[in-house]
PDB file of C-alpha atoms (C1' of nucleotides) in Angstrom:
ATOM      1  CA  MET A   1     104.980  91.803 105.301  1.00 59.00           C
ATOM      2  CA  SER A   2     104.969  94.915 107.414  1.00 55.00           C
ATOM      3  CA  ASP A   3     105.868  97.263 104.653  1.00 79.00           C
ATOM      4  CA  PHE A   4     103.879 100.379 104.114  1.00 86.00           C
ATOM      5  CA  PHE A   5     102.812  99.013 100.774  1.00 88.00           C
ATOM      6  CA  ASN A   6     101.491  95.749 102.068  1.00 89.00           C
ATOM      7  CA  ASP A   7      99.699  97.566 104.842  1.00 90.00           C
ATOM      8  CA  VAL A   8      97.975  99.700 102.246  1.00 92.00           C
ATOM      9  CA  TYR A   9      96.998  96.626 100.297  1.00 92.00           C
ATOM     10  CA  GLU A  10      95.373  95.046 103.323  1.00 91.00           C
ATOM     11  CA  VAL A  11      93.324  98.112 104.085  1.00 92.00           C
ATOM     12  CA  VAL A  12      92.220  98.466 100.475  1.00 93.00           C
ATOM     13  CA  LYS A  13      91.232  94.823 100.386  1.00 93.00           C
ATOM     14  CA  LEU A  14      89.018  95.471 103.403  1.00 93.00           C
ATOM     15  CA  ILE A  15      87.045  98.183 101.629  1.00 95.00           C
ATOM     16  CA  PRO A  16      83.454  96.950 101.361  1.00 95.00           C
ATOM     17  CA  LYS A  17      81.828  96.843  97.974  1.00 95.00           C
ATOM     18  CA  GLY A  18      80.014 100.022  97.096  1.00 96.00           C
ATOM     19  CA  ARG A  19      82.308 102.044  99.327  1.00 96.00           C
ATOM     20  CA  VAL A  20      85.367 104.145  98.633  1.00 95.00           C
ATOM     21  CA  THR A  21      88.180 105.605 100.657  1.00 95.00           C
ATOM     22  CA  SER A  22      90.883 108.185 100.192  1.00 95.00           C
ATOM     23  CA  TYR A  23      94.660 107.930 100.141  1.00 95.00           C
ATOM     24  CA  GLY A  24      94.868 110.284 103.076  1.00 93.00           C
ATOM     25  CA  ALA A  25      92.439 108.227 105.151  1.00 94.00           C
ATOM     26  CA  ILE A  26      94.571 105.155 104.646  1.00 94.00           C
ATOM     27  CA  GLY A  27      97.690 107.145 105.415  1.00 92.00           C
ATOM     28  CA  VAL A  28      96.167 108.393 108.650  1.00 92.00           C
ATOM     29  CA  TYR A  29      95.046 104.907 109.570  1.00 92.00           C
ATOM     30  CA  LEU A  30      98.583 103.692 109.060  1.00 90.00           C
ATOM     31  CA  GLY A  31      99.802 106.434 111.335  1.00 85.00           C
ATOM     32  CA  ALA A  32     101.420 108.576 108.665  1.00 82.00           C
ATOM     33  CA  LYS A  33      98.888 111.198 107.718  1.00 83.00           C
ATOM     34  CA  ARG A  34     101.366 113.002 105.520  1.00 80.00           C
ATOM     35  CA  SER A  35     102.208 109.916 103.545  1.00 87.00           C
ATOM     36  CA  ALA A  36      99.161 109.968 101.294  1.00 91.00           C
ATOM     37  CA  ARG A  37     101.492 110.057  98.315  1.00 92.00           C
ATOM     38  CA  MET A  38     103.048 106.796  99.387  1.00 92.00           C
ATOM     39  CA  VAL A  39      99.614 105.224  99.502  1.00 93.00           C
ATOM     40  CA  GLY A  40      99.003 106.190  95.907  1.00 92.00           C
ATOM     41  CA  PHE A  41     102.477 105.104  94.996  1.00 91.00           C
ATOM     42  CA  ALA A  42     101.845 101.755  96.657  1.00 91.00           C
ATOM     43  CA  LEU A  43      98.718 101.265  94.596  1.00 92.00           C
ATOM     44  CA  ASN A  44     100.609 102.283  91.498  1.00 90.00           C
ATOM     45  CA  SER A  45     103.128  99.566  92.186  1.00 87.00           C
ATOM     46  CA  LEU A  46     100.262  97.238  92.910  1.00 86.00           C
ATOM     47  CA  ASN A  47      98.889  97.806  89.457  1.00 76.00           C
ATOM     48  CA  HIS A  48     101.904  96.421  87.711  1.00 77.00           C
ATOM     49  CA  ASN A  49     101.958  93.567  90.200  1.00 70.00           C
ATOM     50  CA  ALA A  50      98.491  92.316  91.038  1.00 66.00           C
ATOM     51  CA  GLU A  51      95.715  94.712  90.223  1.00 60.00           C
ATOM     52  CA  GLY A  52      93.138  91.950  90.400  1.00 67.00           C
ATOM     53  CA  GLN A  53      94.033  91.123  93.988  1.00 82.00           C
ATOM     54  CA  VAL A  54      93.275  94.522  95.435  1.00 92.00           C
ATOM     55  CA  PRO A  55      90.244  96.696  94.617  1.00 93.00           C
ATOM     56  CA  ALA A  56      92.403  99.744  94.140  1.00 94.00           C
ATOM     57  CA  HIS A  57      89.654 101.272  92.039  1.00 94.00           C
ATOM     58  CA  ARG A  58      87.859 101.977  95.303  1.00 95.00           C
ATOM     59  CA  VAL A  59      90.600 104.317  96.383  1.00 95.00           C
ATOM     60  CA  VAL A  60      90.334 107.915  95.267  1.00 95.00           C
ATOM     61  CA  ASN A  61      91.728 111.188  96.466  1.00 94.00           C
ATOM     62  CA  ARG A  62      90.018 113.160  99.187  1.00 93.00           C
ATOM     63  CA  LEU A  63      88.061 115.132  96.598  1.00 93.00           C
ATOM     64  CA  GLY A  64      86.423 111.974  95.340  1.00 93.00           C
ATOM     65  CA  GLN A  65      88.251 112.309  92.049  1.00 93.00           C
ATOM     66  CA  LEU A  66      89.341 109.166  90.278  1.00 94.00           C
ATOM     67  CA  SER A  67      92.956 110.252  90.356  1.00 93.00           C
ATOM     68  CA  GLY A  68      94.143 106.792  89.466  1.00 91.00           C
ATOM     69  CA  ALA A  69      91.624 106.303  86.694  1.00 92.00           C
ATOM     70  CA  PRO A  70      94.281 106.406  83.936  1.00 89.00           C
ATOM     71  CA  ALA A  71      95.931 103.444  85.630  1.00 89.00           C
ATOM     72  CA  PHE A  72      92.749 101.443  85.140  1.00 90.00           C
ATOM     73  CA  SER A  73      91.431 100.220  81.864  1.00 87.00           C
ATOM     74  CA  ASN A  74      89.034  97.496  80.799  1.00 84.00           C
ATOM     75  CA  PRO A  75      86.827  98.860  82.155  1.00 91.00           C
ATOM     76  CA  SER A  76      87.594 102.328  83.411  1.00 92.00           C
ATOM     77  CA  MET A  77      87.782 103.013  87.108  1.00 93.00           C
ATOM     78  CA  ALA A  78      84.539 104.953  86.867  1.00 94.00           C
ATOM     79  CA  GLU A  79      82.843 101.974  85.256  1.00 95.00           C
ATOM     80  CA  ARG A  80      83.901  99.721  88.108  1.00 94.00           C
ATOM     81  CA  LEU A  81      82.669 102.151  90.728  1.00 95.00           C
ATOM     82  CA  MET A  82      79.365 102.660  88.981  1.00 96.00           C
ATOM     83  CA  ALA A  83      79.058  98.892  88.732  1.00 96.00           C
ATOM     84  CA  GLU A  84      79.058  98.887  92.537  1.00 96.00           C
ATOM     85  CA  GLY A  85      76.321 101.465  92.730  1.00 96.00           C
ATOM     86  CA  ILE A  86      78.580 104.471  93.065  1.00 97.00           C
ATOM     87  CA  VAL A  87      77.595 107.468  91.005  1.00 95.00           C
ATOM     88  CA  VAL A  88      80.542 108.873  89.104  1.00 95.00           C
ATOM     89  CA  GLU A  89      80.342 112.021  87.055  1.00 92.00           C
ATOM     90  CA  ASP A  90      83.144 113.479  84.974  1.00 91.00           C
ATOM     91  CA  GLY A  91      85.746 111.417  86.761  1.00 91.00           C
ATOM     92  CA  GLN A  92      84.441 112.406  90.141  1.00 92.00           C
ATOM     93  CA  ILE A  93      82.260 110.596  92.655  1.00 94.00           C
ATOM     94  CA  VAL A  94      78.909 112.196  93.397  1.00 94.00           C
ATOM     95  CA  ASP A  95      78.095 112.303  97.112  1.00 93.00           C
ATOM     96  CA  PHE A  96      81.592 111.108  97.851  1.00 94.00           C
ATOM     97  CA  ALA A  97      81.077 111.490 101.599  1.00 92.00           C
ATOM     98  CA  LYS A  98      78.058 109.226 101.275  1.00 94.00           C
ATOM     99  CA  TYR A  99      80.170 106.364  99.914  1.00 95.00           C
ATOM    100  CA  PHE A 100      83.262 107.223 101.907  1.00 94.00           C
ATOM    101  CA  TRP A 101      84.527 104.322 103.967  1.00 94.00           C
ATOM    102  CA  ASN A 102      86.821 105.307 106.767  1.00 93.00           C
ATOM    103  CA  PRO A 103      89.215 102.486 107.813  1.00 92.00           C
ATOM    104  CA  MET A 104      89.658 103.785 111.329  1.00 88.00           C
ATOM    105  CA  ASP A 105      85.908 104.035 111.681  1.00 86.00           C
ATOM    106  CA  GLU A 106      85.350 100.411 110.712  1.00 72.00           C
ATOM    107  CA  LEU A 107      88.629  98.747 111.614  1.00 75.00           C
ATOM    108  CA  SER A 108      89.837 100.682 114.605  1.00 64.00           C
ATOM    109  CA  LEU A 109      86.509 101.779 115.966  1.00 60.00           C
TER     110      LEU A 109
ATOM    111  C1'  DA B   1     125.500 106.980  95.378  1.00 63.31           C
ATOM    112  C1'  DC B   2     122.574 111.348  94.336  1.00 63.31           C
ATOM    113  C1'  DA B   3     118.615 113.666  92.620  1.00 63.31           C
ATOM    114  C1'  DT B   4     113.889 113.585  91.063  1.00 63.31           C
ATOM    115  C1'  DT B   5     109.382 111.898  90.922  1.00 63.31           C
ATOM    116  C1'  DG B   6     105.022 110.084  92.505  1.00 63.31           C
ATOM    117  C1'  DA B   7      97.297 107.475  91.887  1.00 63.31           C
ATOM    118  C1'  DC B   8      98.041 113.277  97.914  1.00 63.31           C
ATOM    119  C1'  DG B   9      96.951 116.334 101.582  1.00 63.31           C
ATOM    120  C1'  DG B  10      97.358 119.964 104.629  1.00 63.31           C
ATOM    121  C1'  DA B  11      99.533 124.322 106.168  1.00 63.31           C
ATOM    122  C1'  DA B  12     101.220 128.675 104.978  1.00 63.31           C
ATOM    123  C1'  DA B  13     101.411 133.031 102.408  1.00 63.31           C
TER     124       DA B  13
ATOM    125  C1'  DA C   1      88.760 133.347  99.541  1.00 63.31           C
ATOM    126  C1'  DT C   2      92.581 131.257  96.356  1.00 63.31           C
ATOM    127  C1'  DT C   3      97.232 129.856  95.210  1.00 63.31           C
ATOM    128  C1'  DT C   4     101.726 127.926  96.472  1.00 63.31           C
ATOM    129  C1'  DC C   5     104.918 125.237  99.043  1.00 63.31           C
ATOM    130  C1'  DC C   6     106.288 121.644 102.002  1.00 63.31           C
ATOM    131  C1'  DG C   7     106.146 117.104 103.909  1.00 63.31           C
ATOM    132  C1'  DC C   8     106.142 111.731 103.779  1.00 63.31           C
ATOM    133  C1'  DC C   9     108.883 107.404 102.245  1.00 63.31           C
ATOM    134  C1'  DA C  10     110.116 104.555  98.555  1.00 63.31           C
ATOM    135  C1'  DA C  11     111.239 103.660  93.868  1.00 63.31           C
ATOM    136  C1'  DT C  12     113.263 104.787  89.588  1.00 63.31           C
ATOM    137  C1'  DG C  13     116.462 107.336  86.512  1.00 63.31           C
TER     138       DG C  13
END
DNA sequence: ACATTGACGGAAA
DNA sequence: ATTTCCGCCAATG
């Protein structure tokens, strides 16, 4: 249970509703700031495993783009985010920094 | 067993 | 300023 993947899952599960975080932020929190790709890959694996268990739709790239949107359907990733009060426009979050939730700011302090 | 890819991000040119 | 390349670790082909 100490795999990079599981670690990512835990952090994502801790994301408050109405907030979003980036792959890089999670990677940095895990101590591997260059492993952002792995974070996304972990979520990708998560999707075919248990998408309902982890709010992966709250994880976007550092640009606020719904990079993983194609992995979500019924409803779209944007729909889910907007349902939480997040404004999404053209597959990108408006005022991304405003909704950004930094794990090391809330968890590590 | 080896090479390539992958929901990214930052550094270098 | 923009564009390109490299790095990270694991999984899949």
